[in-house]
Amino acid sequence: MHKRTAHRWRMGSLMIGGVVLALGSFWLVQVITRNELVTPGEGLKTEPDYIVDKFSFVRMTPGGKPAYIIAGEKLTHRPSDDSLHVDMPVVRNMGSKQPPMTMTAKEAHIDQTNNIVDLVGSVDIQRPPQGATQALHLQTSALTVFPDEERMQTKQPFQMVVGASTVSGVGMKANNATGQVDVQSKGELTLPPRAR
């Protein structure tokens, strides 16, 4: 009888150990699975999937012609919203009937879905004279560019020099294709004296 009781205790201990081991394994699988489901989703929200240093790419028109070139020191792509962040961007339009404009800034955010470029920090735009088109120089702190429509706008103070004329104000919408500029507020226009 003593042997039977000892055998039962050993079997009971092995059964309890097996149950504890099974429960521990189940708990560990649950923790790992939960972390795998949460972590990648959170990573997609904040982590870039690729970074390119000293890059240049050409955006093409639907007809296969170059529309504009974007270059910069560093490009970061975020897959959560398919956006690009560019350090020290240089944007140059190519497809317009107007002379090409070169835009520089400290940073750019590019919304690829809607094809919008937000330039931020020391925005500087230059267009050389060509034929009847006068030279243009624009400076502001932030500018939104719609490259496909050849439009740009800002809510910030700006100064633009076109030929010998100067336009300044706060807030502006401009269309490069038509040459129209709409100053939102505090507009000031300085014209050169008429030739006699």
mmCIF file of C-alpha atoms in Angstrom:
data_model
loop_
_atom_site.group_PDB
_atom_site.id
_atom_site.type_symbol
_atom_site.label_atom_id
_atom_site.label_comp_id
_atom_site.label_asym_id
_atom_site.label_seq_id
_atom_site.Cartn_x
_atom_site.Cartn_y
_atom_site.Cartn_z
ATOM 1 C CA MET A 1 0.000 0.000 0.000
ATOM 2 C CA HIS A 2 2.893 2.308 0.697
ATOM 3 C CA LYS A 3 4.202 1.773 -2.873
ATOM 4 C CA ARG A 4 0.815 2.616 -4.360
ATOM 5 C CA THR A 5 0.588 5.907 -2.477
ATOM 6 C CA ALA A 6 4.113 6.889 -3.516
ATOM 7 C CA HIS A 7 3.288 6.033 -7.135
ATOM 8 C CA ARG A 8 0.113 8.178 -6.967
ATOM 9 C CA TRP A 9 2.086 11.128 -5.583
ATOM 10 C CA ARG A 10 4.623 10.866 -8.365
ATOM 11 C CA MET A 11 1.907 10.665 -11.043
ATOM 12 C CA GLY A 12 0.033 13.571 -9.420
ATOM 13 C CA SER A 13 3.203 15.699 -9.355
ATOM 14 C CA LEU A 14 3.919 14.909 -13.008
ATOM 15 C CA MET A 15 0.313 15.760 -13.978
ATOM 16 C CA ILE A 16 0.399 19.096 -12.088
ATOM 17 C CA GLY A 17 3.789 19.941 -13.622
ATOM 18 C CA GLY A 18 2.426 19.117 -17.100
ATOM 19 C CA VAL A 19 -0.655 21.322 -16.571
ATOM 20 C CA VAL A 20 1.508 24.241 -15.314
ATOM 21 C CA LEU A 21 3.836 23.834 -18.301
ATOM 22 C CA ALA A 22 0.877 23.747 -20.742
ATOM 23 C CA LEU A 23 -0.700 26.865 -19.197
ATOM 24 C CA GLY A 24 2.660 28.678 -19.268
ATOM 25 C CA SER A 25 3.142 27.785 -22.941
ATOM 26 C CA PHE A 26 -0.395 28.949 -23.797
ATOM 27 C CA TRP A 27 0.197 32.274 -21.990
ATOM 28 C CA LEU A 28 3.524 32.807 -23.794
ATOM 29 C CA VAL A 29 1.932 32.125 -27.216
ATOM 30 C CA GLN A 30 -0.842 34.652 -26.427
ATOM 31 C CA VAL A 31 1.674 37.360 -25.416
ATOM 32 C CA ILE A 32 3.810 36.839 -28.536
ATOM 33 C CA THR A 33 0.781 36.803 -30.864
ATOM 34 C CA ARG A 34 -0.673 39.966 -29.293
ATOM 35 C CA ASN A 35 2.666 41.811 -29.680
ATOM 36 C CA GLU A 36 3.006 40.691 -33.308
ATOM 37 C CA LEU A 37 -0.454 42.042 -34.137
ATOM 38 C CA VAL A 38 0.044 45.403 -32.410
ATOM 39 C CA THR A 39 3.677 46.246 -33.123
ATOM 40 C CA PRO A 40 3.673 46.209 -36.954
ATOM 41 C CA GLY A 41 0.565 48.414 -37.106
ATOM 42 C CA GLU A 42 2.155 50.933 -34.762
ATOM 43 C CA GLY A 43 5.402 50.788 -36.745
ATOM 44 C CA LEU A 44 3.533 51.594 -39.969
ATOM 45 C CA LYS A 45 2.155 54.757 -38.400
ATOM 46 C CA THR A 46 5.483 56.216 -37.394
ATOM 47 C CA GLU A 47 8.405 54.382 -38.955
ATOM 48 C CA PRO A 48 9.674 55.074 -42.498
ATOM 49 C CA ASP A 49 10.062 52.121 -44.829
ATOM 50 C CA TYR A 50 12.906 53.691 -46.813
ATOM 51 C CA ILE A 51 15.310 56.632 -46.652
ATOM 52 C CA VAL A 52 17.398 57.885 -49.608
ATOM 53 C CA ASP A 53 20.322 60.319 -49.312
ATOM 54 C CA LYS A 54 21.240 62.785 -52.075
ATOM 55 C CA PHE A 55 18.438 61.822 -54.433
ATOM 56 C CA SER A 56 16.763 63.138 -57.564
ATOM 57 C CA PHE A 57 13.574 61.921 -59.238
ATOM 58 C CA VAL A 58 11.457 63.040 -62.186
ATOM 59 C CA ARG A 59 7.668 63.133 -62.076
ATOM 60 C CA MET A 60 6.200 62.379 -65.506
ATOM 61 C CA THR A 61 3.004 63.684 -67.100
ATOM 62 C CA PRO A 62 0.317 61.187 -68.176
ATOM 63 C CA GLY A 63 1.646 61.712 -71.715
ATOM 64 C CA GLY A 64 5.114 60.519 -70.675
ATOM 65 C CA LYS A 65 6.899 63.883 -70.640
ATOM 66 C CA PRO A 66 8.852 65.246 -67.644
ATOM 67 C CA ALA A 67 6.619 67.472 -65.457
ATOM 68 C CA TYR A 68 9.035 68.395 -62.686
ATOM 69 C CA ILE A 69 12.223 67.279 -60.953
ATOM 70 C CA ILE A 70 12.629 66.994 -57.189
ATOM 71 C CA ALA A 71 16.072 66.635 -55.645
ATOM 72 C CA GLY A 72 17.313 66.956 -52.084
ATOM 73 C CA GLU A 73 19.729 65.924 -49.371
ATOM 74 C CA LYS A 74 17.469 63.267 -47.828
ATOM 75 C CA LEU A 75 14.126 61.662 -48.720
ATOM 76 C CA THR A 76 12.060 59.739 -46.140
ATOM 77 C CA HIS A 77 8.996 57.709 -47.173
ATOM 78 C CA ARG A 78 6.224 56.924 -44.674
ATOM 79 C CA PRO A 79 3.988 54.043 -45.810
ATOM 80 C CA SER A 80 1.078 54.925 -43.479
ATOM 81 C CA ASP A 81 0.007 57.829 -45.738
ATOM 82 C CA ASP A 82 2.397 57.287 -48.706
ATOM 83 C CA SER A 83 4.007 60.681 -48.041
ATOM 84 C CA LEU A 84 7.558 61.869 -48.603
ATOM 85 C CA HIS A 85 9.575 64.174 -46.362
ATOM 86 C CA VAL A 86 12.515 65.920 -48.050
ATOM 87 C CA ASP A 87 15.403 67.786 -46.411
ATOM 88 C CA MET A 88 16.806 70.736 -48.437
ATOM 89 C CA PRO A 89 14.511 70.193 -51.444
ATOM 90 C CA VAL A 90 15.054 71.654 -54.913
ATOM 91 C CA VAL A 91 11.956 71.527 -57.136
ATOM 92 C CA ARG A 92 12.108 72.489 -60.805
ATOM 93 C CA ASN A 93 9.104 72.497 -63.118
ATOM 94 C CA MET A 94 9.676 71.276 -66.663
ATOM 95 C CA GLY A 95 6.382 70.908 -68.523
ATOM 96 C CA SER A 96 5.156 74.513 -68.560
ATOM 97 C CA LYS A 97 5.055 76.895 -71.511
ATOM 98 C CA GLN A 98 6.594 79.425 -69.107
ATOM 99 C CA PRO A 99 10.334 79.365 -68.341
ATOM 100 C CA PRO A 100 11.270 76.750 -65.711
ATOM 101 C CA MET A 101 11.068 77.837 -62.059
ATOM 102 C CA THR A 102 13.479 76.602 -59.408
ATOM 103 C CA MET A 103 12.101 76.337 -55.843
ATOM 104 C CA THR A 104 14.222 75.733 -52.759
ATOM 105 C CA ALA A 105 13.385 75.433 -49.049
ATOM 106 C CA LYS A 106 14.621 73.849 -45.841
ATOM 107 C CA GLU A 107 12.004 71.072 -45.922
ATOM 108 C CA ALA A 108 9.245 69.697 -48.114
ATOM 109 C CA HIS A 109 6.320 67.383 -47.455
ATOM 110 C CA ILE A 110 5.005 65.656 -50.577
ATOM 111 C CA ASP A 111 1.505 64.195 -50.614
ATOM 112 C CA GLN A 112 1.829 61.693 -53.468
ATOM 113 C CA THR A 113 -1.865 60.778 -53.447
ATOM 114 C CA ASN A 114 -3.015 64.336 -54.235
ATOM 115 C CA ASN A 115 0.272 65.500 -55.817
ATOM 116 C CA ILE A 116 0.779 68.457 -53.452
ATOM 117 C CA VAL A 117 4.184 69.794 -52.352
ATOM 118 C CA ASP A 118 4.382 71.799 -49.108
ATOM 119 C CA LEU A 119 7.631 73.796 -48.905
ATOM 120 C CA VAL A 120 8.617 75.054 -45.441
ATOM 121 C CA GLY A 121 11.412 77.316 -44.210
ATOM 122 C CA SER A 122 13.202 79.987 -46.269
ATOM 123 C CA VAL A 123 11.195 79.256 -49.417
ATOM 124 C CA ASP A 124 12.891 80.851 -52.423
ATOM 125 C CA ILE A 125 11.591 80.694 -56.010
ATOM 126 C CA GLN A 126 13.443 81.976 -59.051
ATOM 127 C CA ARG A 127 12.391 82.082 -62.696
ATOM 128 C CA PRO A 128 14.787 83.542 -65.274
ATOM 129 C CA PRO A 129 13.545 85.920 -67.982
ATOM 130 C CA GLN A 130 12.773 84.353 -71.314
ATOM 131 C CA GLY A 131 11.322 86.115 -74.355
ATOM 132 C CA ALA A 132 8.419 88.312 -73.193
ATOM 133 C CA THR A 133 8.352 86.659 -69.751
ATOM 134 C CA GLN A 134 10.034 88.734 -67.039
ATOM 135 C CA ALA A 135 12.275 87.342 -64.314
ATOM 136 C CA LEU A 136 10.525 86.357 -61.085
ATOM 137 C CA HIS A 137 11.859 86.045 -57.537
ATOM 138 C CA LEU A 138 9.553 85.021 -54.647
ATOM 139 C CA GLN A 139 10.412 84.637 -50.957
ATOM 140 C CA THR A 140 8.188 83.403 -48.119
ATOM 141 C CA SER A 141 8.339 81.075 -45.105
ATOM 142 C CA ALA A 142 5.872 78.423 -46.353
ATOM 143 C CA LEU A 143 4.319 77.640 -49.723
ATOM 144 C CA THR A 144 1.956 74.967 -51.052
ATOM 145 C CA VAL A 145 2.599 73.998 -54.670
ATOM 146 C CA PHE A 146 0.180 72.136 -56.968
ATOM 147 C CA PRO A 147 2.638 71.086 -59.710
ATOM 148 C CA ASP A 148 0.108 69.515 -62.092
ATOM 149 C CA GLU A 149 -1.990 72.694 -62.101
ATOM 150 C CA GLU A 150 1.020 75.077 -62.037
ATOM 151 C CA ARG A 151 -0.488 76.827 -59.002
ATOM 152 C CA MET A 152 0.957 77.868 -55.649
ATOM 153 C CA GLN A 153 -0.388 79.508 -52.519
ATOM 154 C CA THR A 154 0.653 80.716 -49.089
ATOM 155 C CA LYS A 155 -1.008 82.212 -46.018
ATOM 156 C CA GLN A 156 2.311 83.688 -44.876
ATOM 157 C CA PRO A 157 3.896 87.093 -45.599
ATOM 158 C CA PHE A 158 5.669 87.089 -48.950
ATOM 159 C CA GLN A 159 7.660 89.310 -51.284
ATOM 160 C CA MET A 160 7.735 88.816 -55.037
ATOM 161 C CA VAL A 161 9.807 90.718 -57.576
ATOM 162 C CA VAL A 162 8.629 90.488 -61.203
ATOM 163 C CA GLY A 163 10.944 92.346 -63.564
ATOM 164 C CA ALA A 164 11.377 95.777 -61.925
ATOM 165 C CA SER A 165 8.059 95.590 -59.977
ATOM 166 C CA THR A 166 7.674 94.399 -56.380
ATOM 167 C CA VAL A 167 4.542 92.843 -54.848
ATOM 168 C CA SER A 168 4.297 92.042 -51.141
ATOM 169 C CA GLY A 169 1.546 91.106 -48.718
ATOM 170 C CA VAL A 170 0.164 88.398 -46.475
ATOM 171 C CA GLY A 171 -1.378 85.420 -48.214
ATOM 172 C CA MET A 172 -1.159 84.870 -51.951
ATOM 173 C CA LYS A 173 -2.459 82.592 -54.706
ATOM 174 C CA ALA A 174 -0.572 82.472 -58.001
ATOM 175 C CA ASN A 175 -1.003 80.651 -61.297
ATOM 176 C CA ASN A 176 2.190 80.231 -63.303
ATOM 177 C CA ALA A 177 0.344 79.207 -66.478
ATOM 178 C CA THR A 178 -1.859 82.330 -66.618
ATOM 179 C CA GLY A 179 0.457 84.743 -64.779
ATOM 180 C CA GLN A 180 -2.312 85.750 -62.337
ATOM 181 C CA VAL A 181 -1.458 86.658 -58.721
ATOM 182 C CA ASP A 182 -4.128 87.195 -56.033
ATOM 183 C CA VAL A 183 -2.881 88.905 -52.855
ATOM 184 C CA GLN A 184 -5.049 88.034 -49.844
ATOM 185 C CA SER A 185 -4.298 90.984 -47.512
ATOM 186 C CA LYS A 186 -1.936 93.887 -46.821
ATOM 187 C CA GLY A 187 -0.981 93.981 -50.484
ATOM 188 C CA GLU A 188 1.579 96.510 -51.633
ATOM 189 C CA LEU A 189 2.722 97.066 -55.210
ATOM 190 C CA THR A 190 5.804 99.051 -56.214
ATOM 191 C CA LEU A 191 6.145 99.885 -59.912
ATOM 192 C CA PRO A 192 9.201 101.344 -61.632
ATOM 193 C CA PRO A 193 8.904 104.946 -62.927
ATOM 194 C CA ARG A 194 7.624 105.294 -66.479
ATOM 195 C CA ALA A 195 10.201 105.936 -69.152
ATOM 196 C CA ARG A 196 9.970 109.504 -70.573
#
